[in-house]
Coordinates of C-alpha atoms in Angstrom, one line a residue:
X169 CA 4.5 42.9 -18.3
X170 CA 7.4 41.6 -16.2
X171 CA 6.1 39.9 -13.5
X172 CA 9.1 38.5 -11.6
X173 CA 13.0 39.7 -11.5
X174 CA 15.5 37.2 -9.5
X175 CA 19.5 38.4 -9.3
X176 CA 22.3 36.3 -7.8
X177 CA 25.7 37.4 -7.2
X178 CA 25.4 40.7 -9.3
X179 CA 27.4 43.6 -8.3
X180 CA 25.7 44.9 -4.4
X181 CA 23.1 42.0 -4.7
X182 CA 23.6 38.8 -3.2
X183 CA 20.3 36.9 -3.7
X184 CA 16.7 38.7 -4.5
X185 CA 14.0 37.8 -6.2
X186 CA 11.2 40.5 -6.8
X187 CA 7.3 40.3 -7.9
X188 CA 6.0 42.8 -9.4
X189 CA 2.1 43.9 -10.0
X190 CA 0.1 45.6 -13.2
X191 CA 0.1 49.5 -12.8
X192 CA 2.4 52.2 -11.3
X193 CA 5.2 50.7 -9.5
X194 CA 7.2 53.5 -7.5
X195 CA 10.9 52.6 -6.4
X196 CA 12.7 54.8 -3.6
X197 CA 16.0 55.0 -2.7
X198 CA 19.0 57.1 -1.3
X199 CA 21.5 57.8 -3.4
X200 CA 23.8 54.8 -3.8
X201 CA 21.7 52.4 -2.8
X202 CA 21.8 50.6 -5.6
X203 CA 18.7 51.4 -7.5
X204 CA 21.2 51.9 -11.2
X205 CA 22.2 48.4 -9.8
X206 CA 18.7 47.1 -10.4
X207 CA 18.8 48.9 -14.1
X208 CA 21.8 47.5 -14.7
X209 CA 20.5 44.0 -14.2
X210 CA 17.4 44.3 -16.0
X211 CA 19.7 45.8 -18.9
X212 CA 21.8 42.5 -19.2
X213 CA 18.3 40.6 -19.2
X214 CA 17.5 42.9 -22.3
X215 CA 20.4 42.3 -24.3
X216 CA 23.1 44.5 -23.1
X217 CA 26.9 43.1 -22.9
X218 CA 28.4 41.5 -19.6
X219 CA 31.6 41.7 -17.9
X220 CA 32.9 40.6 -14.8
X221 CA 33.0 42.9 -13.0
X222 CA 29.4 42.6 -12.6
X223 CA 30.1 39.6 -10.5
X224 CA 29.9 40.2 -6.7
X225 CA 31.8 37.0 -6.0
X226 CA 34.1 36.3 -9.0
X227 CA 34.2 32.2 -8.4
X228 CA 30.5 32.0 -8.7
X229 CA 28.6 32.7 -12.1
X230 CA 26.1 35.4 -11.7
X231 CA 22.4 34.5 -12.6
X232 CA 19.8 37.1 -13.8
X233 CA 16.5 35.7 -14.7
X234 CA 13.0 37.6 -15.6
X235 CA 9.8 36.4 -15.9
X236 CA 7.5 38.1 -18.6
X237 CA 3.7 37.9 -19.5
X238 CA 3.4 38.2 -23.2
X239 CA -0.3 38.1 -23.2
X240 CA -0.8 41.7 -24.5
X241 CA 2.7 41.4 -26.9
X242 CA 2.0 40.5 -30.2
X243 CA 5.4 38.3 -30.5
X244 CA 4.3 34.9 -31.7
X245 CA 5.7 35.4 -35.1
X246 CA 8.8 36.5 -33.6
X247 CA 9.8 33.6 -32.1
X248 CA 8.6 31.7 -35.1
X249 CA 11.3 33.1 -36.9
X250 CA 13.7 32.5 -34.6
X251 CA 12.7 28.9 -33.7
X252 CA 12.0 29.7 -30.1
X253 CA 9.0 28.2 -27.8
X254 CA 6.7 30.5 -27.6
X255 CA 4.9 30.9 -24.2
X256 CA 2.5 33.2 -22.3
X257 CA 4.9 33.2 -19.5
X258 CA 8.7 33.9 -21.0
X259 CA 11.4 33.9 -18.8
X260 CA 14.6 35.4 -20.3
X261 CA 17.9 34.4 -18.4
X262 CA 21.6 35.7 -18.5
X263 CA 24.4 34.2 -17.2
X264 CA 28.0 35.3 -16.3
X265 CA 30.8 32.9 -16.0
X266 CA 34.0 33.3 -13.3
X267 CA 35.3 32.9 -16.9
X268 CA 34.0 35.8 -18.0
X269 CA 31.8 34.5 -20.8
X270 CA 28.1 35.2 -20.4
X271 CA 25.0 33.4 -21.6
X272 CA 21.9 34.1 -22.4
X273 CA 18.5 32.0 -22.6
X274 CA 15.0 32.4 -23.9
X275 CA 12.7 30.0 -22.2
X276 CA 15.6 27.4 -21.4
X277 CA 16.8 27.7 -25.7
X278 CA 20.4 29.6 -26.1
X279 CA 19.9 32.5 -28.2
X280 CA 22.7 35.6 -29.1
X281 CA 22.4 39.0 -27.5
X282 CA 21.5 40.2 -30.9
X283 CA 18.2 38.0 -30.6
X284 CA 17.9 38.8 -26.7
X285 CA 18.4 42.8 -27.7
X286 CA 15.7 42.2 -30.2
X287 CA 12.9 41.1 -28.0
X288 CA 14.1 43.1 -25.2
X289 CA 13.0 46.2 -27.3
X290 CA 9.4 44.9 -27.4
X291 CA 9.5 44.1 -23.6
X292 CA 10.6 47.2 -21.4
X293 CA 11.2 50.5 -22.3
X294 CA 14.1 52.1 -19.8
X295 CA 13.9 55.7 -20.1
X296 CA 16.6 57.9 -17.9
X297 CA 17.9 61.5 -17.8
X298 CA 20.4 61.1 -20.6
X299 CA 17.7 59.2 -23.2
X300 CA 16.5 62.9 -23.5
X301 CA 18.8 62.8 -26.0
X302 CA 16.4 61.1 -28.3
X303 CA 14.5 64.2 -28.8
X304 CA 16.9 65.9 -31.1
X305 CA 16.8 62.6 -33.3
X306 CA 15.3 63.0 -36.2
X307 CA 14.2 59.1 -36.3
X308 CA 12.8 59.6 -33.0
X309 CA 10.5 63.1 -34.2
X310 CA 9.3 61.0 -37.1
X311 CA 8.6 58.6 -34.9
X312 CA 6.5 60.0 -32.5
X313 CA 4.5 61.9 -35.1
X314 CA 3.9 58.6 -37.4
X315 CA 2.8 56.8 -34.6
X316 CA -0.1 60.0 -34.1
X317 CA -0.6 59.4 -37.5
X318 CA -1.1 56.1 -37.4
X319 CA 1.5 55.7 -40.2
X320 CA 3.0 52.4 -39.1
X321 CA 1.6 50.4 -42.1
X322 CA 1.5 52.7 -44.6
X323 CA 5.1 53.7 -43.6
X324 CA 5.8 49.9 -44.0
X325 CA 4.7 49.7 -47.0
X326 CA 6.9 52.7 -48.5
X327 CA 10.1 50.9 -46.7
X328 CA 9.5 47.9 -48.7
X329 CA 8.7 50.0 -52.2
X330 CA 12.2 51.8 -51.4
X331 CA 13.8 48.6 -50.7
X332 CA 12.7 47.5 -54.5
X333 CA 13.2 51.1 -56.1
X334 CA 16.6 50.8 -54.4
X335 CA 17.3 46.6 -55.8
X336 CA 16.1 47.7 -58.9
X337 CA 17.9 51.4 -59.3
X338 CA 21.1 49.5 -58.6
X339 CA 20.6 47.2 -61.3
X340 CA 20.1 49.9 -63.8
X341 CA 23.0 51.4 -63.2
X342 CA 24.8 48.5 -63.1
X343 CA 23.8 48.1 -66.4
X344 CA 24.5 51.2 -68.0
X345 CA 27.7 51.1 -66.2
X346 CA 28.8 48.0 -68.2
X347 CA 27.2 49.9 -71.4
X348 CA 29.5 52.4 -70.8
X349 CA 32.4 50.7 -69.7
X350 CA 32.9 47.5 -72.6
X351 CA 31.7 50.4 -75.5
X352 CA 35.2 50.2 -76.4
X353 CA 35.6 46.6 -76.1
X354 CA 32.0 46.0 -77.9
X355 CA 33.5 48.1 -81.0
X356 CA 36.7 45.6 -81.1
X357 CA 34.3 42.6 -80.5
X358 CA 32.0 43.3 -83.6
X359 CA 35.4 44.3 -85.7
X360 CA 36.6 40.8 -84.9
X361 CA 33.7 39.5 -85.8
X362 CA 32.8 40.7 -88.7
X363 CA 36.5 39.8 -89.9
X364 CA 35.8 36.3 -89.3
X365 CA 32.5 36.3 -90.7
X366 CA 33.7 37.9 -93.8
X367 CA 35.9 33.9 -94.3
X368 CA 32.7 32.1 -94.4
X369 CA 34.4 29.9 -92.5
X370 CA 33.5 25.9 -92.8
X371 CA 34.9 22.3 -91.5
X372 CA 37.3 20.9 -94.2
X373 CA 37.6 24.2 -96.1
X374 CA 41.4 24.5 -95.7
X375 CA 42.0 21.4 -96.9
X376 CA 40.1 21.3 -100.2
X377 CA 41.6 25.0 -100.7
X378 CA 45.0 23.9 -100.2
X379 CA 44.7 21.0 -102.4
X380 CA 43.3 22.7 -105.4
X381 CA 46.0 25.2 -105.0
X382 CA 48.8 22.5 -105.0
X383 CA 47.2 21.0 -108.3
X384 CA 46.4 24.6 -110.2
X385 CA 49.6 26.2 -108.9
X386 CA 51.4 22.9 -110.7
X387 CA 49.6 22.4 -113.3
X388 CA 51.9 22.3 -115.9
X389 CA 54.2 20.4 -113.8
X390 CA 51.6 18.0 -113.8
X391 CA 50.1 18.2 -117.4
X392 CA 53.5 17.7 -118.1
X393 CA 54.0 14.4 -116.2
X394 CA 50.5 12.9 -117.1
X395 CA 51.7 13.1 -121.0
X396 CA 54.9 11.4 -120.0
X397 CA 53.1 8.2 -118.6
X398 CA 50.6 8.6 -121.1
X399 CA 53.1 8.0 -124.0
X400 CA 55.0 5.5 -121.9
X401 CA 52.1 3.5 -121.1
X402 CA 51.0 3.5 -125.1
X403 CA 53.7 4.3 -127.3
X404 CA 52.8 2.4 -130.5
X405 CA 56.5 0.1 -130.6
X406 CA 57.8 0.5 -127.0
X407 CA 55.5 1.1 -125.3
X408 CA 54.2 -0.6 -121.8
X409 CA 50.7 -1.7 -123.0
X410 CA 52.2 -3.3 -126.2
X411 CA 55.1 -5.3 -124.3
X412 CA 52.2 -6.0 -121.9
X413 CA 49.8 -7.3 -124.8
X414 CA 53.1 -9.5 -126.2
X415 CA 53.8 -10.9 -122.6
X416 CA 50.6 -12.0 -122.1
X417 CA 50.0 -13.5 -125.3
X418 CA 53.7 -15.5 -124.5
X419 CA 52.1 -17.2 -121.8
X420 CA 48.7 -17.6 -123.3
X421 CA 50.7 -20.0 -125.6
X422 CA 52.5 -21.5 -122.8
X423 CA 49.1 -21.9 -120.5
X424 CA 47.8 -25.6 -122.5
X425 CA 51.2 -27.3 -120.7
X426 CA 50.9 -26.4 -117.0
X427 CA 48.9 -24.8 -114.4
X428 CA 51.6 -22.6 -113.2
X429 CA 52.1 -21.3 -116.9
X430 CA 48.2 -20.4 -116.7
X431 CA 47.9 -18.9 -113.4
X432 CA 51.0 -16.6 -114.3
X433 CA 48.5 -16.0 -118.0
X434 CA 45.5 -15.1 -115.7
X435 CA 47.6 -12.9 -113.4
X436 CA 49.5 -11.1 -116.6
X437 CA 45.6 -10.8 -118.1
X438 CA 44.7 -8.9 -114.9
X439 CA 47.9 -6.9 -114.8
X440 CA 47.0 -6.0 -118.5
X441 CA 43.2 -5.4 -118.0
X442 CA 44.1 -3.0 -115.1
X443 CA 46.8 -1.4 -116.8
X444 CA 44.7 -0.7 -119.7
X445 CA 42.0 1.1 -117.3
X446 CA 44.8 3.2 -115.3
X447 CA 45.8 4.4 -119.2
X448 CA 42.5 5.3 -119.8
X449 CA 42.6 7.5 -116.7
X450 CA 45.9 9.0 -117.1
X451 CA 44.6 10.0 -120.8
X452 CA 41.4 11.6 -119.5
X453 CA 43.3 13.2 -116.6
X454 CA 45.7 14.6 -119.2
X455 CA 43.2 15.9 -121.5
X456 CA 41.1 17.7 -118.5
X457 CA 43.9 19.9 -117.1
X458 CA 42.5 23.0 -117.5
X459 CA 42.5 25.8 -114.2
X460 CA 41.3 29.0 -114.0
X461 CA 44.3 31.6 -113.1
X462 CA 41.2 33.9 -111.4
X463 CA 40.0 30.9 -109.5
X464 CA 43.8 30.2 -108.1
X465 CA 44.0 34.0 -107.0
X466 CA 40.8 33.5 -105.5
X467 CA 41.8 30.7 -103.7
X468 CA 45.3 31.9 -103.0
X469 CA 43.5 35.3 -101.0
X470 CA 41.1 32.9 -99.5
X471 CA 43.9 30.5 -97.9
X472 CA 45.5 33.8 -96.9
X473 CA 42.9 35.0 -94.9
X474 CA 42.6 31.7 -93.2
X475 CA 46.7 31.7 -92.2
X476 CA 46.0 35.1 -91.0
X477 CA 43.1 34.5 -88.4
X478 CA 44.9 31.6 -87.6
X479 CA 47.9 33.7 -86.8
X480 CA 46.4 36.2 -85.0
X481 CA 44.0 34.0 -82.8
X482 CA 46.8 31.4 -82.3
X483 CA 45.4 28.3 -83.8
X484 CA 45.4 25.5 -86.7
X485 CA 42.2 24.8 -87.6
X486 CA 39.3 26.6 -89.3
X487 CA 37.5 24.3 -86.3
X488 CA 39.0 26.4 -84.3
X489 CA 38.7 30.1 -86.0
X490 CA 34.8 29.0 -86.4
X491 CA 34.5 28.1 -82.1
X492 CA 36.3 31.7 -81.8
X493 CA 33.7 33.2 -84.3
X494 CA 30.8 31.6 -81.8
X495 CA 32.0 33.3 -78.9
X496 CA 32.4 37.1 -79.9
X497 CA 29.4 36.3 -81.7
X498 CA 28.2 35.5 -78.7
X499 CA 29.8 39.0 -76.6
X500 CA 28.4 41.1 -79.7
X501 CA 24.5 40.0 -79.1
X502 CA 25.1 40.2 -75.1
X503 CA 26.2 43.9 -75.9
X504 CA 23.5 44.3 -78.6
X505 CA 20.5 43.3 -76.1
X506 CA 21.7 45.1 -73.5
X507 CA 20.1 48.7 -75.2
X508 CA 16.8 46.4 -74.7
X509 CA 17.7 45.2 -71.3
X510 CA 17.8 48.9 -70.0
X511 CA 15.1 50.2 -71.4
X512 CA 13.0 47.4 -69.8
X513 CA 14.8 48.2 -66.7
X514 CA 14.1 51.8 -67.0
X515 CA 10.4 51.1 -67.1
X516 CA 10.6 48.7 -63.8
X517 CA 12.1 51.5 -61.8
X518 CA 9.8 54.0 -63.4
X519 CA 7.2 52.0 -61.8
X520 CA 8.6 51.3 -58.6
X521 CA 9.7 55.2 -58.2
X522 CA 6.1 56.3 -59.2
X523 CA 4.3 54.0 -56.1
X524 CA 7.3 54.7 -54.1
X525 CA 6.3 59.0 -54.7
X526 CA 2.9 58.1 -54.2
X527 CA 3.4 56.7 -50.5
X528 CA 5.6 59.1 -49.9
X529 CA 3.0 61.6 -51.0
X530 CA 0.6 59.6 -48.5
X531 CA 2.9 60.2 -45.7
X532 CA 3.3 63.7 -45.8
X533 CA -0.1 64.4 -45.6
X534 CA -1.3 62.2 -42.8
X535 CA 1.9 63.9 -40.8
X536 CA 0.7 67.3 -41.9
X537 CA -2.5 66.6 -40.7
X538 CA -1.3 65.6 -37.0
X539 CA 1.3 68.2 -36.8
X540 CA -1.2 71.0 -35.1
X541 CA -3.0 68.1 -33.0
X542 CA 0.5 67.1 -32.2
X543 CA 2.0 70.9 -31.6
X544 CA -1.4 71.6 -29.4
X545 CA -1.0 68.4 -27.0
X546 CA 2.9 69.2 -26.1
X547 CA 2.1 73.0 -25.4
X548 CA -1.4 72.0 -23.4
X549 CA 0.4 69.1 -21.0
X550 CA 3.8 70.9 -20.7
X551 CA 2.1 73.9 -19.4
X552 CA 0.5 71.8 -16.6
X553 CA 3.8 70.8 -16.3
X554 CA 5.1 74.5 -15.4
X555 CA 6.2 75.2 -18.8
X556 CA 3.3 77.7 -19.8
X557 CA 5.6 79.8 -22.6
X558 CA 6.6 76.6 -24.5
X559 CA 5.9 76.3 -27.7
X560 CA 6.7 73.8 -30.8
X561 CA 7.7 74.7 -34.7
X562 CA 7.0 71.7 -36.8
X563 CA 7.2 71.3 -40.0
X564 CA 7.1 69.2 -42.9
X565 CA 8.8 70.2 -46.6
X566 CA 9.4 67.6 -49.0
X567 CA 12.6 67.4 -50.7
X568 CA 13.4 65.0 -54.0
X569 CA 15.6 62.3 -51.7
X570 CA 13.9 59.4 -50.5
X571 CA 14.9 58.0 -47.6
X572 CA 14.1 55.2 -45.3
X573 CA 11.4 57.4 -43.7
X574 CA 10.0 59.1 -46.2
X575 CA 10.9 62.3 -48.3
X576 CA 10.3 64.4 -46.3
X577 CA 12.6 67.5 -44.1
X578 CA 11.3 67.1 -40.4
X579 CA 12.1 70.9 -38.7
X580 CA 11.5 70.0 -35.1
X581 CA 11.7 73.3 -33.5
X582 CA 11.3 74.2 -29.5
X583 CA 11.2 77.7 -27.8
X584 CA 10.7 77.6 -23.8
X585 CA 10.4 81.3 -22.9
X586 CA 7.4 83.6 -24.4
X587 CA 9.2 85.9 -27.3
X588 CA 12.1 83.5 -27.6
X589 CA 13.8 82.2 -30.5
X590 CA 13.1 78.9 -31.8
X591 CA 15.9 76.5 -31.9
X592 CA 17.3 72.5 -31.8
X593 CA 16.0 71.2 -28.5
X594 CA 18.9 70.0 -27.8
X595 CA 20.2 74.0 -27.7
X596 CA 17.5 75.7 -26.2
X597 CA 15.9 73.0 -23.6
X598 CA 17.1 72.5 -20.0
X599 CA 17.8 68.8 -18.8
X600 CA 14.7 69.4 -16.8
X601 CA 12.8 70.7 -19.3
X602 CA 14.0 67.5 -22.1
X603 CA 12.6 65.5 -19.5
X604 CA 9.2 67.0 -19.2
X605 CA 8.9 67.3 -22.8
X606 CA 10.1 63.3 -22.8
X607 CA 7.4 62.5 -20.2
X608 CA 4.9 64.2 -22.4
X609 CA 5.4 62.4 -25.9
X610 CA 5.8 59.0 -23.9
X611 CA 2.4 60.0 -22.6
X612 CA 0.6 60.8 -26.2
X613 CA 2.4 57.7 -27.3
X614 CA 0.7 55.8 -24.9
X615 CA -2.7 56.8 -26.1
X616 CA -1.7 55.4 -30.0
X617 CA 0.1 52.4 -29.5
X618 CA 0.8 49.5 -27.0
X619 CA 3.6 50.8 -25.5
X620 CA 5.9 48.2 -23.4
X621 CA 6.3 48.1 -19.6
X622 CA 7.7 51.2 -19.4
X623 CA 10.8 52.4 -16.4
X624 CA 11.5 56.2 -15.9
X625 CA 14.5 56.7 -14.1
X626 CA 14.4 60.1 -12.3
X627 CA 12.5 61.7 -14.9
X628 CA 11.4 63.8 -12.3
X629 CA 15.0 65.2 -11.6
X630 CA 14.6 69.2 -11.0
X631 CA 11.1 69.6 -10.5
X632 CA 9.4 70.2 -7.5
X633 CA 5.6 70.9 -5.8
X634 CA 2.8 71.0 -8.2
X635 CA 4.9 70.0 -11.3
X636 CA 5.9 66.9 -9.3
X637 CA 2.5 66.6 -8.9
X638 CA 1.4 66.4 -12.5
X639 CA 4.1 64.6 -13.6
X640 CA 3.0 61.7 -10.8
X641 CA -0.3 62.0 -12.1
X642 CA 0.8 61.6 -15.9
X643 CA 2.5 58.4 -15.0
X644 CA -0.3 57.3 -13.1
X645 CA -2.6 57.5 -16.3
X646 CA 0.0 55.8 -18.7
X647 CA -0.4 53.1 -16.0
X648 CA -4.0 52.2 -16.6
X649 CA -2.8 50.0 -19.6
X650 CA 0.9 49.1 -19.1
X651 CA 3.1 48.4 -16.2
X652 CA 5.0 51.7 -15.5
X653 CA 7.7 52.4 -12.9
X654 CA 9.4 55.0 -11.9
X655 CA 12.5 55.6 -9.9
X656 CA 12.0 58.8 -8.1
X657 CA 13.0 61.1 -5.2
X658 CA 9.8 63.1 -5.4
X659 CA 7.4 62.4 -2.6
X660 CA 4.1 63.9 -4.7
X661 CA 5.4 61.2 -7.4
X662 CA 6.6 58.1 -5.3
X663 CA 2.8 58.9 -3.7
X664 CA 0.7 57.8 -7.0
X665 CA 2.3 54.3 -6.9
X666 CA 0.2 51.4 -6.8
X667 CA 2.8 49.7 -5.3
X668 CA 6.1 50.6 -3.5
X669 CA 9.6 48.8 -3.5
X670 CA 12.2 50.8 -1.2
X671 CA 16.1 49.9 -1.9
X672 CA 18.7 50.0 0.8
X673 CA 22.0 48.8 1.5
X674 CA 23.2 47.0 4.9
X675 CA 26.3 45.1 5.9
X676 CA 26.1 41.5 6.2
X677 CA 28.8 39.5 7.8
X678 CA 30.7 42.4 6.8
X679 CA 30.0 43.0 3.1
X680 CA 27.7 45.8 2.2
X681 CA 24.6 44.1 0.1
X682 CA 21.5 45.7 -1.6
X683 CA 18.4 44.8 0.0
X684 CA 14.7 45.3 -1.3
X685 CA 11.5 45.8 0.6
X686 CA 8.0 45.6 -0.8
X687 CA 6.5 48.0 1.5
X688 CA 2.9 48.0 3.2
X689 CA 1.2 50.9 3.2
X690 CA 2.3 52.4 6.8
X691 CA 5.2 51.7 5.4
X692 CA 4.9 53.5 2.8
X693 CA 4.0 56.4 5.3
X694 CA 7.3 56.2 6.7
X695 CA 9.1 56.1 3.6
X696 CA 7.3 59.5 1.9
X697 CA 7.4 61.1 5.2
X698 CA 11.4 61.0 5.3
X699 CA 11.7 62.0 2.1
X700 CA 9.5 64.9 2.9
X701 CA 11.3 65.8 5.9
X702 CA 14.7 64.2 6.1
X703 CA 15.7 60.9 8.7
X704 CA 14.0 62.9 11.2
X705 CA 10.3 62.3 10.6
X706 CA 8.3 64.6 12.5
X707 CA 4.3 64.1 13.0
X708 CA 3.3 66.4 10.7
X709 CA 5.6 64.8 8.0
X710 CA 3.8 61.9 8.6
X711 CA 0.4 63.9 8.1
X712 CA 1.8 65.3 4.9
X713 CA 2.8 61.7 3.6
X714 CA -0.7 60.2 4.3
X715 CA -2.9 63.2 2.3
X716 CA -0.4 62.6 -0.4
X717 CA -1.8 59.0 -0.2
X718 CA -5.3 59.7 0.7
X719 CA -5.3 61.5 -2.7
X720 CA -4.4 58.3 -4.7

C-alpha cells in the first residue's frame, strides 16, 4: 500500500507530504484545484517521463518521493533480478533537474524508468475516465476473464510452449529455406566433386606421372643413346673400358718405383672398377627399354586431367586440388545431412505444437466455463448500478492461429438498452456507462487476485442519487483488502471514505499553491454538506451530510 507521498516544487505544490491509511481514501476538490496535479506526481513516481515544466520553481530540482509497504506484494524476486534491496518499506524517488534531466531511485539505488515503470505496475493501479478505453482491448477482455478462470499459470505455461514452438518453427524454416535455396548450388558442389574424385588424386602423383611420360614418350631417344655409351664404353679395340684396362696396367708397371706412380695405379683401379659397374648399368638399362604405348595414353589422359583441375581451380599442385576436394566434400555432406536435420526438426516442433494445442485446448475450456459466471455478475452489479437492460455476448471460437494468448477469437459484445443490438463497447456504451461497467470488472477482479492500491479518478462522473450510492458502496467493499481511493465529486461516494483529504488552492506571498487537508470528521461534515448544497451550506445540508455519514 502507499503509505506516504511528499512533493516539492512540482507544478501548484510547493512543499506536502501526505500519510495515508489502509481502506477507502476519498479525495475532494473543486475543479482546478489541483487534484490531476496529485496524479500527475504519483505518475512520475510510477515511471512516467518528466519535463520541466513540471517544476514550479525552475532553479530548484523538484523532488517526488513515495513510501510503499510491500508486505502483501509478492516482489522479492523482482528486485532480485534487478539487483535492488529489497525492503518491506520501499520508497521510490524521482527527481527533476533545473537541467531538465530527471532521476529516479529505488530505495536510494539509481534505476531507469523502464525498471521504475515496471514495479510501478505492481504498486498502484490509476484508473480515470479515459482508461475506459481498455474495455474494447482485446488483451484487457482476456484478461479479466483468465483471471475468473484462474488461468494465470496455466496461461503461463502455454506462453512459454509458444515461445519454443515459435524458436523451433523458425529453425525449420530456416532450414528448409537453405534446402531450397543452395539446391542449385548443392548440384554444382557434388558435380565438382565427383570430377575430382574421379583423379584419385594423391601427394607426388604428378611427378611420378610426368616422369614416366618424359622416359616412355622418349624412349627411343633414349634406347638410342644408352646403345651409344654402351658401345663406347666396350667397343672391343677402341673402346673406353679397354684403353681404361691398358692405362691401368701402364701404371701398374710403373707403381714398384714411386708412391706417386701407385696412388695414380690405385686411383686409375677405382676409376676402372667403377667404370666397369656404370657399363654394366648402361647395358641392363639398354636391354630393359620396353614401354607400353596403352600405359603412356593412360598416363598422358591422366596428367591431362590433372592440368585441367589445376586450370580450372587455379592452382599447382595435386596438394592443392586434393585440399579443394576436402572442402566441397565437406559442402556435399552438410547438404546431404540436412534432409536428416529436418526431419529431426520436424518431429521437435511436432512435439512442441501438440503440448502447445493441448494448453490451448485447456484454456478454452476453463474460459468457457466462466463466461456465464462472468456474463451473470456484470448484468447483476450493473443493474444495481442503474443499468437494468444491459446485457453481455461472450464468446469463445477457436481458430488454427496461436497467439500469445491463446487460440482463441474473444467476441466481447455489449447491448445497454432491452431489444438492442449488440455491438463493440466502445460503439454502443456511453462514457458513463464504460465507467460503470469499468468499476464492475475492477470489482470481480478484486475478488480473484490481489489487486494493487487502486485510484479511481472520477469514475463516478455522470451518475447521480442511488447509483452514486452503489458505486460508493462497491468501492467501499474493494477496500476491505486493498487501499482504494477515489477522486470524486459525488457526496453519496466521498461519504463511504474511511478517510478524507480535501484539495484547495490559496495564494501565498502572492503565488497560488495547492494545499491538502486531512479532514476530521466535522470536517468532513462541512466538506459533503457544500458539495450537497453549494458554498452556501444551509442546516439541513449539514443534516444531509451527516446521515450520509451515519450510514458508513
Amino acid at each position: 500500500m502507499l503509505q506516504s507521498l511528499a512533493i516539492k516544487n512540482f507544478a501548484l505544490i510547493e512543499d506536502i507530504k501526505l500519510d495515508f491509511s489502509e481502506g477507502f481514501t476519498i479525495i475532494t476538490g473543486e475543479t482546478g484545484s489541483g487534484k490531476s496535479i496529485l496524479l500527475d506526481a504519483l505518475s512520475l513516481v510510477l515511471g512516467k517521463r518528466a519535463d520541466l515544466s513540471s517544476l514550479r520553481n525552475r532553479e530548484e530540482k523538484c523532488v517526488i518521493e513515495a513510501e510503499f509497504s510491500l508486505g502483501n506484494y509478492p516482489l522479492a524476486s523482482f528486485f532480485a533480478e534487478e539487483e535492488l534491496d529489497y525492503d518491506d518499506t520501499t520508497i521510490i524517488r524521482r527527481e527533476i533537474l533545473p537541467s531538465g534531466k530527471s532521476r529516479a531511485f529505488i530505495n536510494d539505488s539509481p534505476v531507469t524508468l523502464e525498471v521504475l515503470s515496471q514495479l510501478g505496475k505492481s504498486l498502484i493501479d490509476i484508473h480515470s475516465q479515459h482508461d475506459t478505453q481498455q474495455l474494447s482491448e482485446e488483451e484487457f477482455q482476456f484478461f479479466l476473464i483468465d483471471s475468473l478462470a484462474g488461468n494465470t499459470s496455466l496461461l503461463e505455461e502455454y506462453q512459454e510452449t509458444l515461445k519454443l514452438y515459435r524458436k523451433e518453427n523458425k529453425k525449420l524454416k530456416e532450414l528448409l529455406d537453405f534446402q531450397k535455396n543452395t539446391q542449385k548450388e548443392h548440384d554444382y558442389n557434388t558435380f565438382v566433386l565427383e570430377e575430382l574424385q574421379e583423379a584419385h588424386l594423391e601427394e607426388g602423383m604428378q611427378e611420378e606421372l610426368e616422369e614416366y611420360y618424359k622416359q616412355a614418350s622418349n624412349s627411343e631417344s633414349i634406347r638410342d643413346n644408352l646403345s651409344e655409351s654402351a658401345r663406347l664404353l666396350s667397343e672391343e679395340e677402341t673402346g673406353i673400358m679397354t684403353q681404361m684396362r691398358e692405362l691401368s696396367s701402364l701404371f701398374s708397371r710403373l707403381s714398384p718405383y714411386s708412391e706417386t706412380y701407385n696412388d695414380l695405379y690405385e686411383r686409375l683401379d677405382s676409376c676402372y672398377i667403377e667404370l666397369d659397374d656404370i657399363s654394366r648399368e648402361i647395358y641392363d638399362l639398354a636391354d630393359n627399354i620396353e614401354f607400353d604405348p596403352k600405359q603412356l595414353v593412360r598416363v598422358q589422359k591422366k596428367l591431362q586431367k590433372i592440368y585441367d583441375l589445376q586450370k580450372k581451380h587455379k592452382v599447382s599442385t595435386v596438394k592443392e586440388l586434393m585440399d579443394i576436394e576436402e572442402e566441397y566434400a565437406q559442402k556435399v555432406t552438410q547438404m546431404e545431412n540436412i534432409e536428416g536435420d529436418i526431419l529431426l526438426q520436424e518431429k521437435v516442433v511436432a512435439n512442441h505444437l501438440k503440448e502447445l494445442n493441448s494448453l490451448a485446448q485447456k484454456l478454452h475450456t476453463t474460459r468457457e466455463k466462466v463466461v456465464p459466471t462472468l456474463t451473470k455478475s456484470l448484468q447483476s452489479t450493473l443493474k444495481d448500478l442503474g443499468m437494468p437492460n444491459a446485457q453481455f455476448q461472450i464468446s469463445l471460437i477457436p481458430t488454427e492461429e496461436y497467439l500469445s494468448l491463446g487460440n482463441d477469437h474473444l467476441s466481447f459484445l455489449f447491448s445497454a438498452n432491452k431489444g438492442g443490438n449488440f455491438g463493440l463497447l466502445k460503439k454502443t456504451a456511453s462514457g458513463g456507462e464504460l465507467s460503470r461497467i469499468m468499476l464492475t470488472i475492477k470489482h470481480l477482479l478484486a475478488t480473484k487476485i490481489a489487486l494493487p492500491t487502486i485510484i479511481f479518478d472520477e469514475i463516478d462522473t455522470g451518475v447521480s442519487g442511488e447509483i452514486a450510492h452503489k458505486m460508493g458502496e462497491i468501492m467501499k467493499q474493494m477496500s476491505q483488502n486493498r487501499q482504494v481511493f477515489a477522486i470524486s465529486h459525488l457526496p453519496q461516494v466521498a461519504s463511504k471514505g474511511d478517510a478524507h483529504i480535501r484539495i484547495y488552492k490559496t495564494d501565498i506571498a502572492g503565488r497560488t499553491t495547492t494545499q491538502f487537508q486531512v479532514l476530521s470528521y466535522e470536517e468532513r461534515i462541512e466538506e459533503i454538506a457544500q458539495m450537497l448544497g453549494g458554498k452556501n451550506i444551509t442546516e439541513s445540508a449539514r443534516e444531509h451530510a451527516k446521515q450520509l455519514l451515519s450510514k458508513n
